Coordinates of C-alpha atoms and ligand atoms in Angstrom, one line a residue:
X1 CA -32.6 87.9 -131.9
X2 CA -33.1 84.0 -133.1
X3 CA -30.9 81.3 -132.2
X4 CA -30.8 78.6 -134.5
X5 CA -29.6 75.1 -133.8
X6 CA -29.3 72.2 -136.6
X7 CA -29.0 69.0 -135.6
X8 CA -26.7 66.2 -136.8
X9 CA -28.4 65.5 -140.1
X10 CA -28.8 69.2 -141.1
X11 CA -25.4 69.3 -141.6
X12 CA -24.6 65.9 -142.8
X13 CA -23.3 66.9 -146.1
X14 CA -22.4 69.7 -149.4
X15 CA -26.6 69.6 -149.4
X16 CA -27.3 69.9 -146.2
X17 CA -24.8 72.6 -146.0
X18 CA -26.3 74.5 -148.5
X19 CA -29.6 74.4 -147.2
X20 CA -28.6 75.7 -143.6
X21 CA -27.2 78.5 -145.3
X22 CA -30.1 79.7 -147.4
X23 CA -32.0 79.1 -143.8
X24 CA -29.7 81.6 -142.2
X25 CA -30.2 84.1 -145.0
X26 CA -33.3 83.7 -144.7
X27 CA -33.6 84.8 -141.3
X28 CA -30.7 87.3 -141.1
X29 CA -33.1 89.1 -144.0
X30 CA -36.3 88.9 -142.4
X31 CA -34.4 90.1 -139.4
X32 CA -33.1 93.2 -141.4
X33 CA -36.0 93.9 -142.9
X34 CA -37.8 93.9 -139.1
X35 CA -35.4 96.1 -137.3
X36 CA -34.0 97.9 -139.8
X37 CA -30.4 98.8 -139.8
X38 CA -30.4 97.5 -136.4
X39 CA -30.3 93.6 -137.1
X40 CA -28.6 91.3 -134.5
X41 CA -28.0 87.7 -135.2
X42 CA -29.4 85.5 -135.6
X43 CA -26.7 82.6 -132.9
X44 CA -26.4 79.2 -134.9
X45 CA -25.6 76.2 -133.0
X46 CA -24.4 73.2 -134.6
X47 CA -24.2 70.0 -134.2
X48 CA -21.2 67.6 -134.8
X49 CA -21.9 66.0 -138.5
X50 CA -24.5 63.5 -138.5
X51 CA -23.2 60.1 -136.9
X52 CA -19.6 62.1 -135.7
X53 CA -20.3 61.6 -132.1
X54 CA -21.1 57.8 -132.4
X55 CA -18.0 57.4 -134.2
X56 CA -16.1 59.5 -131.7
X57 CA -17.0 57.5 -128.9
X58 CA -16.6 54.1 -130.7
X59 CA -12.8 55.2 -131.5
X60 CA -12.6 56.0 -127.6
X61 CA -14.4 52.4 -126.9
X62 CA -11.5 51.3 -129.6
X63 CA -8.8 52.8 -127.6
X64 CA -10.2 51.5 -124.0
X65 CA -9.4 48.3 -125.3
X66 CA -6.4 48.9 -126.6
X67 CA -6.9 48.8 -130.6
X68 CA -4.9 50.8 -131.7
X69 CA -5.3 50.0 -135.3
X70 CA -9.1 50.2 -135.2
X71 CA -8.8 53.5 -133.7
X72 CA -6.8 54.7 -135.9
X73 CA -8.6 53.6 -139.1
X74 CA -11.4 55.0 -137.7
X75 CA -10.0 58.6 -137.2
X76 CA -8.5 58.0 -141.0
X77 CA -12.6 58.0 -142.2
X78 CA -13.5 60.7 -140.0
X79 CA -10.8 62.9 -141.0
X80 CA -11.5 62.1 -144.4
X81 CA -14.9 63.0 -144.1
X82 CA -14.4 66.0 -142.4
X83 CA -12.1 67.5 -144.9
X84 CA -14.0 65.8 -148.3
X85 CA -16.9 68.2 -146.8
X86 CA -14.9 71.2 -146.1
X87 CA -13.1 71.5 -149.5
X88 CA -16.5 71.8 -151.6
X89 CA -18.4 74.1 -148.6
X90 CA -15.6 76.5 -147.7
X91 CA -14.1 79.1 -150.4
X92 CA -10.4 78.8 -151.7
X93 CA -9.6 81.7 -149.3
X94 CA -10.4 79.8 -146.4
X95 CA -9.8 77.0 -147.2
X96 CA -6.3 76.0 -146.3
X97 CA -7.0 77.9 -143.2
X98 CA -9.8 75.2 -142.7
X99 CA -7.8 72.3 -143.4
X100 CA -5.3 73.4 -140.9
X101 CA -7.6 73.9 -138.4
X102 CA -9.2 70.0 -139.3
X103 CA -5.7 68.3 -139.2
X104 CA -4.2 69.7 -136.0
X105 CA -7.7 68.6 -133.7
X106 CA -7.2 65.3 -135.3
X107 CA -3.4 65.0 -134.8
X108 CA -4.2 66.0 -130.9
X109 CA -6.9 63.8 -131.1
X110 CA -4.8 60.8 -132.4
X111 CA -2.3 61.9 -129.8
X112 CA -4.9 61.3 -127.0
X113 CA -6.1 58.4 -128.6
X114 CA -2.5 56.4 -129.0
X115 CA -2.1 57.3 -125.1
X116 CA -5.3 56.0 -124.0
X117 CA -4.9 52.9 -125.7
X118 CA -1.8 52.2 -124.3
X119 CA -3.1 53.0 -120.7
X120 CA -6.4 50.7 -121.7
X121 CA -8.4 53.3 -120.1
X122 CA -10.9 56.1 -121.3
X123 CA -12.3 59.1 -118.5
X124 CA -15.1 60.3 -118.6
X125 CA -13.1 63.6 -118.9
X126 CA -11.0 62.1 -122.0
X127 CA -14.8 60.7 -123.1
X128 CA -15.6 64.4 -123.2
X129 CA -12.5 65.7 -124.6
X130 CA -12.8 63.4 -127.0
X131 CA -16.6 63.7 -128.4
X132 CA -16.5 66.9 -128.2
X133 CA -14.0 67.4 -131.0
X134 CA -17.2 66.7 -133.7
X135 CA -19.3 69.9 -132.6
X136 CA -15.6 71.9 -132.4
X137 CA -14.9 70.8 -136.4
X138 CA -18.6 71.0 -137.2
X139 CA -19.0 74.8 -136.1
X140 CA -15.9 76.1 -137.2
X141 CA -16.9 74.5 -140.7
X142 CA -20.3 76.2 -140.9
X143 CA -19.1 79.5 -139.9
X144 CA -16.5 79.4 -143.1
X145 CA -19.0 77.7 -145.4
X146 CA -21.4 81.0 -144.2
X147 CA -18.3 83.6 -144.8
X148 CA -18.0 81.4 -147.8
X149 CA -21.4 82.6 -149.4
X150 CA -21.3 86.1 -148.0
X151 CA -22.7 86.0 -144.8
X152 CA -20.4 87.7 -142.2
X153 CA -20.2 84.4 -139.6
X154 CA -17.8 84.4 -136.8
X155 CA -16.3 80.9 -135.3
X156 CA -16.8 81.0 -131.4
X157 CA -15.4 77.7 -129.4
X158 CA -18.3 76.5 -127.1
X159 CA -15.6 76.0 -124.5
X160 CA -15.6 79.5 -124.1
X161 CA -18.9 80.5 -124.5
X162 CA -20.3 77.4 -122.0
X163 CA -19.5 77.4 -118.6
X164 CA -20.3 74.3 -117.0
X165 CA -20.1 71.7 -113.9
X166 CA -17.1 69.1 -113.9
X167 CA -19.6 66.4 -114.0
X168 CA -18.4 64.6 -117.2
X169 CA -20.9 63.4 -120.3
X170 CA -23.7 65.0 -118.5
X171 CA -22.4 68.2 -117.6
X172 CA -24.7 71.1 -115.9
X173 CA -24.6 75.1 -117.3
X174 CA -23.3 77.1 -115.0
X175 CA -26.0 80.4 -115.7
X176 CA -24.2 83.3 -114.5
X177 CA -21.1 82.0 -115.4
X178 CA -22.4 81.0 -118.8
X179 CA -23.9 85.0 -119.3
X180 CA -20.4 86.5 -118.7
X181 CA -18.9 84.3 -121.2
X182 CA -21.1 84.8 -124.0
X183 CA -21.1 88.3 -122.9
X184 CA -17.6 88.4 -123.5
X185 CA -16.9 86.1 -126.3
X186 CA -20.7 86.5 -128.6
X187 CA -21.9 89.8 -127.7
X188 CA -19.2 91.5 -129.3
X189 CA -19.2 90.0 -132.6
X190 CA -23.2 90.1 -132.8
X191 CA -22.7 94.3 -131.8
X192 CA -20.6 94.2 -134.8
X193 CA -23.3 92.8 -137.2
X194 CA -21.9 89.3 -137.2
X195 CA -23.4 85.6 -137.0
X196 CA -22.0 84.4 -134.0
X197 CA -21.6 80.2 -135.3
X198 CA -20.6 77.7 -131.7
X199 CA -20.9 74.5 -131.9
X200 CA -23.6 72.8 -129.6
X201 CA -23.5 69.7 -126.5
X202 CA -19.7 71.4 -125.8
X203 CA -18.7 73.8 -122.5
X204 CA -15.8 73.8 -120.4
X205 CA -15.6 74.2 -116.0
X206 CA -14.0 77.3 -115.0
X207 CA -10.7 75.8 -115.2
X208 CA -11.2 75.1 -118.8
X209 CA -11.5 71.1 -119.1
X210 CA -13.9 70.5 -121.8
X211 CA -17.2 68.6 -121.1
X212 CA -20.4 67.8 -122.5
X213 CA -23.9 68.3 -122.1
X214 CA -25.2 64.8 -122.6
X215 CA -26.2 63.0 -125.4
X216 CA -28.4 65.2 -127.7
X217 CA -27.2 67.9 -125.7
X218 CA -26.9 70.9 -128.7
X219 CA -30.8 71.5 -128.3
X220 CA -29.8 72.6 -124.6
X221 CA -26.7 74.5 -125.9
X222 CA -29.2 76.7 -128.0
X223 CA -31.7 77.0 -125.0
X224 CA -29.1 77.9 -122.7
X225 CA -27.4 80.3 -125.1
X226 CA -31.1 81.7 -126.0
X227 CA -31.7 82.1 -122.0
X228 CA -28.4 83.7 -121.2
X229 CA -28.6 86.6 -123.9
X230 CA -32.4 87.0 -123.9
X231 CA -33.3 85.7 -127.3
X232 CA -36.1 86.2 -128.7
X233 CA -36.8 82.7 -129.9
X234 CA -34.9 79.3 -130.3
X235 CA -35.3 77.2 -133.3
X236 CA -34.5 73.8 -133.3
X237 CA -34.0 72.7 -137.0
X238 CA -34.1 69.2 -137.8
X239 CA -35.4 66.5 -140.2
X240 CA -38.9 66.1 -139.3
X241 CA -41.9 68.5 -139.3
X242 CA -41.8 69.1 -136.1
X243 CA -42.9 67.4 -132.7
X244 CA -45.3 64.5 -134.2
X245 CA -48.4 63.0 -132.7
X246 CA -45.6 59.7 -132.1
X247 CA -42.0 58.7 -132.7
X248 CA -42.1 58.1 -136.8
X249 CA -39.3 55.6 -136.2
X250 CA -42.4 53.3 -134.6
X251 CA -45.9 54.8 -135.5
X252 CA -46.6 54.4 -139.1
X253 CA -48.5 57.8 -140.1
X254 CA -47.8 60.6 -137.2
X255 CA -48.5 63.9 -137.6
X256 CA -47.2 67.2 -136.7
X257 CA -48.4 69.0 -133.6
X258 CA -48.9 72.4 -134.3
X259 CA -48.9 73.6 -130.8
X260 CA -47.5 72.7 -127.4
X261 CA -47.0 74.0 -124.1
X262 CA -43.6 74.1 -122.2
X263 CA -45.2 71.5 -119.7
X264 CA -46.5 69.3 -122.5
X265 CA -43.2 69.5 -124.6
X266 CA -41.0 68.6 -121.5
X267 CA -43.1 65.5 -120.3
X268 CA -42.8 64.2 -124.5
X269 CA -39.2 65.3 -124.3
X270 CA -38.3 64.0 -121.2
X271 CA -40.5 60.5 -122.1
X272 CA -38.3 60.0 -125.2
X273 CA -39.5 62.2 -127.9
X274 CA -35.9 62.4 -129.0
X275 CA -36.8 65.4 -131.1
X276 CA -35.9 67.5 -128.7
X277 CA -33.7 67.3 -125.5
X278 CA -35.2 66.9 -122.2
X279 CA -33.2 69.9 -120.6
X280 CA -33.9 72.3 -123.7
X281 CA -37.2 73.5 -122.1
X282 CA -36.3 74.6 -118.8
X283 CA -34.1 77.3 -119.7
X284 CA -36.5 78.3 -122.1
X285 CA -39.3 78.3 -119.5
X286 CA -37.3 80.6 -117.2
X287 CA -37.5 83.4 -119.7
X288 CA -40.4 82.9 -121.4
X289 CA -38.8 82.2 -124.7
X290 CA -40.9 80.0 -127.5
X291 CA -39.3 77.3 -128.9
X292 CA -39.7 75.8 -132.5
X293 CA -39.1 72.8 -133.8
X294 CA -38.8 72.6 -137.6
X295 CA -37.5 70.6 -140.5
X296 CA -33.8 72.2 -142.3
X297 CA -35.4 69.7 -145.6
X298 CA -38.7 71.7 -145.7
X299 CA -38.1 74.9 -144.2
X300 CA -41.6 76.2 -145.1
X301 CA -43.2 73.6 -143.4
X302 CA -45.1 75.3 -140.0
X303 CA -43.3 73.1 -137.6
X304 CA -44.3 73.4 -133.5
X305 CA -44.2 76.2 -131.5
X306 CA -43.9 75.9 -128.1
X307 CA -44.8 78.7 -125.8
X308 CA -46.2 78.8 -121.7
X309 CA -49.6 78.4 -122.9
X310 CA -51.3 77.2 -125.9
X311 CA -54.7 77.6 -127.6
X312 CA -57.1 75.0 -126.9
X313 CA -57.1 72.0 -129.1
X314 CA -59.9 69.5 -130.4
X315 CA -58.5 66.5 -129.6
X316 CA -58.2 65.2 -126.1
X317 CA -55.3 63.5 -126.2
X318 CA -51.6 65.7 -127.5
X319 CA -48.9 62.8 -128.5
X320 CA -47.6 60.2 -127.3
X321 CA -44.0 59.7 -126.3
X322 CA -42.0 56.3 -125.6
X323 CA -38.8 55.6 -124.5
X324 CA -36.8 51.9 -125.1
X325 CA -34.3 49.7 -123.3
X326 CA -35.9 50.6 -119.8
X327 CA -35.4 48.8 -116.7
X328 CA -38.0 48.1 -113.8
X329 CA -36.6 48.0 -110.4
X330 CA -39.3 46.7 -108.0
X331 CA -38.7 47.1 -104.0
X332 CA -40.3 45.4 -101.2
X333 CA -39.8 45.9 -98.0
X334 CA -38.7 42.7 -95.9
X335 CA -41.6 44.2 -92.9
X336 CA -44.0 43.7 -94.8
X337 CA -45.3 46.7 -94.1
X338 CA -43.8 50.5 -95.3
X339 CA -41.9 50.8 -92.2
X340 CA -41.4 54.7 -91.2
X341 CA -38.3 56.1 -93.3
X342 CA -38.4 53.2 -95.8
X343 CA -38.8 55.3 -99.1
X344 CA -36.4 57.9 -97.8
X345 CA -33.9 55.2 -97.1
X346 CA -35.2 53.7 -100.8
X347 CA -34.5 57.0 -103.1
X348 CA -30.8 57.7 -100.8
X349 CA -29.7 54.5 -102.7
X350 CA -30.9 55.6 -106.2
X351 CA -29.3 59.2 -104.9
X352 CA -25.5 57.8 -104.1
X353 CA -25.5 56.0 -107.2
X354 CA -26.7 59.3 -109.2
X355 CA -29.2 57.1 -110.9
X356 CA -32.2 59.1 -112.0
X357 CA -35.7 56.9 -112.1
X358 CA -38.4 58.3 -114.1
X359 CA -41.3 56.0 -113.2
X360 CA -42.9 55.4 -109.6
X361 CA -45.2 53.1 -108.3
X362 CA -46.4 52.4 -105.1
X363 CA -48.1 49.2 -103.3
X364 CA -48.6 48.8 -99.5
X365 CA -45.4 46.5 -99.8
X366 CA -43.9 47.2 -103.2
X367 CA -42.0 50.6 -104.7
X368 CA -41.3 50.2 -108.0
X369 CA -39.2 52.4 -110.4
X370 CA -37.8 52.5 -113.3
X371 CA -34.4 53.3 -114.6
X372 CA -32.7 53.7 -118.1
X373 CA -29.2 53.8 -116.8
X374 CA -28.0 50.4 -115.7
X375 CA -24.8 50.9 -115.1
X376 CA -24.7 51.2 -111.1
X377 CA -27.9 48.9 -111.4
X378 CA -25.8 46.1 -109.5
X379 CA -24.5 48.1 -106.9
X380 CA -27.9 49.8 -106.1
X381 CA -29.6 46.4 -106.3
X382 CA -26.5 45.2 -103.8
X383 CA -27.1 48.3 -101.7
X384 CA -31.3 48.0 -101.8
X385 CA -31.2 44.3 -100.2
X386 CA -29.5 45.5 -97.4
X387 CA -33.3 46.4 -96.1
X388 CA -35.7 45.1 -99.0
X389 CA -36.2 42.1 -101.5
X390 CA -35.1 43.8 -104.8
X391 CA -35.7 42.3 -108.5
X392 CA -35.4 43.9 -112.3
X393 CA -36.1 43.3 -115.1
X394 CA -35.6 44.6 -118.7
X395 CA -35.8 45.1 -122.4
X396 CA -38.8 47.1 -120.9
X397 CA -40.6 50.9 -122.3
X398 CA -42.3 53.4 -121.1
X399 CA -45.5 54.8 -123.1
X400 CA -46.2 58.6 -121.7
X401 CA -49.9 60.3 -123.0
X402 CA -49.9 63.5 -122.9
X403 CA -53.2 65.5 -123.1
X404 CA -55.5 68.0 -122.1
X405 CA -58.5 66.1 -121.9
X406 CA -57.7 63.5 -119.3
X407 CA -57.3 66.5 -116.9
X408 CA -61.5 67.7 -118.0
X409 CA -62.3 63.9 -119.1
X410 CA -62.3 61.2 -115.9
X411 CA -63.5 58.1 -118.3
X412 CA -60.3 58.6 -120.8
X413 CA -57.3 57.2 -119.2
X414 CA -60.0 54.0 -118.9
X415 CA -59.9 54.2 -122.3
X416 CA -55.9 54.8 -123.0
X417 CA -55.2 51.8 -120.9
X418 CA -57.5 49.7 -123.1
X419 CA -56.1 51.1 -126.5
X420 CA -53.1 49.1 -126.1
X421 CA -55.5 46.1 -126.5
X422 CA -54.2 42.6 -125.0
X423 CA -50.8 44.4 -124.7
X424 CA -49.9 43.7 -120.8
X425 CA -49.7 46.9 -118.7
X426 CA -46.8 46.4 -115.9
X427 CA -47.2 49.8 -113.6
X428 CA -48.8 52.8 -114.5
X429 CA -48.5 56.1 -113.1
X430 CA -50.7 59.6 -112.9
X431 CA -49.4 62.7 -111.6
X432 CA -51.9 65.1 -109.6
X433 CA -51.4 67.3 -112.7
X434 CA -53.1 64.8 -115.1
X435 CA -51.7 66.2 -118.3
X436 CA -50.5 62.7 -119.2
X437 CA -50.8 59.2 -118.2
X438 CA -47.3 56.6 -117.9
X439 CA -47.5 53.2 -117.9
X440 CA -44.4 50.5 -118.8
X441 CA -44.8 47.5 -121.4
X442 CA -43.2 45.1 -122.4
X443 CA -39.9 46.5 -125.1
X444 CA -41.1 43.5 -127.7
X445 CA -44.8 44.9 -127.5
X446 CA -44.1 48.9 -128.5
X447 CA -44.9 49.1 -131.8
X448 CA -48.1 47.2 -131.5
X449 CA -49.0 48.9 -129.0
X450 CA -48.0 52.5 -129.7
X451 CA -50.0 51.5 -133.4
X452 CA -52.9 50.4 -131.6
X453 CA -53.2 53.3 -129.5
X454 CA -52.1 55.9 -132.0
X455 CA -54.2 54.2 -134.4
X456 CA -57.6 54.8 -132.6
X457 CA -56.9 58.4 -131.1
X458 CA -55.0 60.0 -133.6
X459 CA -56.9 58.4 -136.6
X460 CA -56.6 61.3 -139.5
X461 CA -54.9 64.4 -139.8
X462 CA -56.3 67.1 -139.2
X463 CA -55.2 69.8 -141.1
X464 CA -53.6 69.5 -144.4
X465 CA -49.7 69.2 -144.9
X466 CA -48.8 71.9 -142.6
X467 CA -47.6 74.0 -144.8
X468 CA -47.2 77.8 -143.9
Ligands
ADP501 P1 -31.1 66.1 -134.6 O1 -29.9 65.4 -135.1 O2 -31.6 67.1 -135.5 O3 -31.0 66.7 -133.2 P2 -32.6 63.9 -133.5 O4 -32.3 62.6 -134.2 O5 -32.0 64.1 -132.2 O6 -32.3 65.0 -134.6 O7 -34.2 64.1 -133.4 C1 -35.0 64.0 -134.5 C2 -35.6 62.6 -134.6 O8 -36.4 62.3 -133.4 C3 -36.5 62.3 -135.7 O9 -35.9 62.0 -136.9 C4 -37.4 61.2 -135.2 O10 -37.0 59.9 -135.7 C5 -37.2 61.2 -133.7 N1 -38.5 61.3 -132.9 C6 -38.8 60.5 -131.9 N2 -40.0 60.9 -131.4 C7 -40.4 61.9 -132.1 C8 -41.6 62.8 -132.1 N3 -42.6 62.5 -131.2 N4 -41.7 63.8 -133.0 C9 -40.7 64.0 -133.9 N5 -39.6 63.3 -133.9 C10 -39.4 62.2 -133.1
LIG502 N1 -23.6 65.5 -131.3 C1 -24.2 65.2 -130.0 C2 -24.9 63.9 -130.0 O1 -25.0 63.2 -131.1 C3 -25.1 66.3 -129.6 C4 -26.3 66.6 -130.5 O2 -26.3 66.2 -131.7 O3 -27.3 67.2 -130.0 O4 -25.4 63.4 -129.0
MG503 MG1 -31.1 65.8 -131.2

């Protein structure tokens, strides 16, 4: 059994639609035509419409302020859009039923909206009540669209089917807890031969109050989902080939990477490969389950698969991830000296303020880190001078190089470092693994950088297109 998420842009429109469809036929037959008579599947997850959640959390923004009117012209467009969509992707059978469905979330929605503004005030729990109504409209209009064309789909509402932590906009799976659900609510409608369609980034606690999974969080909906019922793979379907070689956004002429471990894909995810979300491995890691990445415009295209271990490669060096609007924190202690207890007292700070750092370095006097969220930055910064001199800075990135070969080939992070050119290097960082290399730049000097570097290890292609 597959589970297949689409992102955001593969279901952006009629088009898009369309072409998740065929990709669901397509699988539901080679399934068939595999196991015979005995076909489950395959789960789709589905993101909220491509841009829905941005919009959803600029109407809640809207309403923390108290406009009202911008709000609500807002949730005008989106409702617009949502039904404009839904009337030429859904049959005239279902249609109405649709509609209804589209009009009473955004009349509660509107609801919350109008009491939130008056209040001037937005949760994190109304955050997540609120953004979570795009993946809620999104999945229940794919699942018609697929009944639509004549695949048997069945709607299931991620806040049954994911149980999760109360923590709000970054909410944990609750595994067992999770199982039983989906063993209640998408086992049964798979046993009956149906396409079980929930949307992604959306659970609820046990009580019920809807959360989310974090920003990009419907790749770990479909590993979660994939761990829980024991799928047999997890496709992530987006709109690139697959995980490239370096963000395309930056790098002029990336290329796909056929091939990547679990380790290597969860250092690029977790470094900023956006292409996948950080989290999305570790579920799959726990039951062995390969992952692909590929692209809902060119389904043909090979994509990546990602699996425990991978055939060797060539090249020394995998991809390179990056990751923007980063802040260094740098620490040091007032003893001069790392007093006993110092870097225990350091990372408690960082630890109350549920502030995750990514990057550490480590002088005789000096601990720096860095950070992506600032939010508690001045409290931690408050809390840090206590014991310590404390300093940041920002608009900074991170570059991570993932590879092989600087594990069996001592002389190559010398020559990583010096790829950048006269691009200066802030900290860098090794693990004892040395699969990858991490060093922090200056934000202004990424792309030249990430060129230069790309530029001279990843010069050509090295197979053609990629296609199967
Ligand atoms: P989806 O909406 O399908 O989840 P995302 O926007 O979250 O898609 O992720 C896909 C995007 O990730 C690509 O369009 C690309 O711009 C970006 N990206 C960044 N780094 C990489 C990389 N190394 N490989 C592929 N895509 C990357
Ligand atoms: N719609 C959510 C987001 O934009 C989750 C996702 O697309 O993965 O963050
Ligand atoms: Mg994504």
């Amino acid at each position: 059994m597959v589970v297949m998420k689409f992102g955001g842009t593969s279901v952006a429109d009629q088009t898009a639609v369309e072409r998740l469809i065929a990709i669901v036929r397509a699988q539901r037959q080679a399934d068939a035509q595999q196991e015979g008579g005995d076909a489950r599947g395959p789960i789709v997850v589905v993101s909220a419409l491509s841009k829905v959640t941005d919009r959803l959390l600029g109407i809640a923004a809207n309403a923390g302020a108290g406009d009202i009117e911008g709000a609500q012209t807002n949730l005008r467009d989106l409702r617009q859009r949502h039904k404009a969509i839904s009337k030429v992707i859904v049959d005239a059978v279902q249609r109405e039923q649709v509609i209804q469905f589209l009009d009473q979330e955004f009349d509660g929605l509107e609801r919350i909206v109008q009491a939130l503004a008056v209040l001037r005030e937005v949760s994190p729990r109304w955050l997540d009540a609120i953004a979570a109504t795009g993946e809620l409209l999104s999945s229940r209009m794919v699942a018609a669209a697929l009944r639509a064309h004549g695949l048997l789909a069945a709607w299931i509402d991620a806040r049954r089917a994911v149980v999760t932590t109360g923590d709000h906009t970054a909410a944990a799976p609750l595994f067992p807890e999770t199982t039983s659900a989906l063993m209640a609510h998408v086992d049964p409608p798979l046993a009956a031969g149906r396409i079980p369609v929930v949307g992604g980034f959306v659970g609820a606690t046990t009580d019920g109050v809807t959360t989310t999974l974090g920003r990009g969080g419907s790749d770990y909906s479909a590993a979660i989902v994939g761990a829980c019922l024991g799928a047999g793979e997890i496709q992530i379907w987006t709109d690139v080939d697959g995980m490239l070689t370096a963000d395309p956004r930056i790098v002029n002429d990336p290329f796909v990477v056929p091939h990547l471990s679990f380790a290597e894909a969860s250092e690029l995810a977790y470094f900023g490969a956006k292409v996948l979300h950080p989290a999305t491995i570790q579920p799959a890691v726990a039951r062995s389950i390969p992952v692909r990445i590929l692209n809902s415009h060119r389904p043909h295209a090979r994509g990546t698969l990602i699996t425990g271990e991978r055939p060797p490669s060539s090249r020394p060096l995998t991809a390179i991830a990056s990751k923007k609007e980063v802040s260094v924190v740098s620490i040091t202690s007032t003893r001069m000296l790392m007093a006993h207890g110092f870097l225990r007292r350091l990372f408690e700070v960082f630890e109350r303020w549920k502030t995750a750092v990514d990057v550490i370095t480590t002088s005789e006097v000096t601990v720096s880190v860095t950070i992506d969220d600032r939010r508690r930055l001045p409290a931690i910064m408050e809390a840090l001078s206590e014991f310590a001199e404390v300093d940041a800075e920002h608009d900074m990135a991170i570059v991570c190089v993932v590879g092989e070969g600087l594990q069996s080939d001592p002389g190559l992070i010398g020559q990583v470092l010096q790829g950048v050119g006269d691009v200066p290097i802030q900290l860098v960082s090794q693990a004892a693994s040395r699969r990858n290399v991490t060093f922090v730049i200056r934000e202004a000097d990424l792309p030249h950088a990430l060129n230069q570097l790309h530029g001279q290890f990843f010069a050509a292609e090295p197979a053609p297109a990629g296609l199967a």
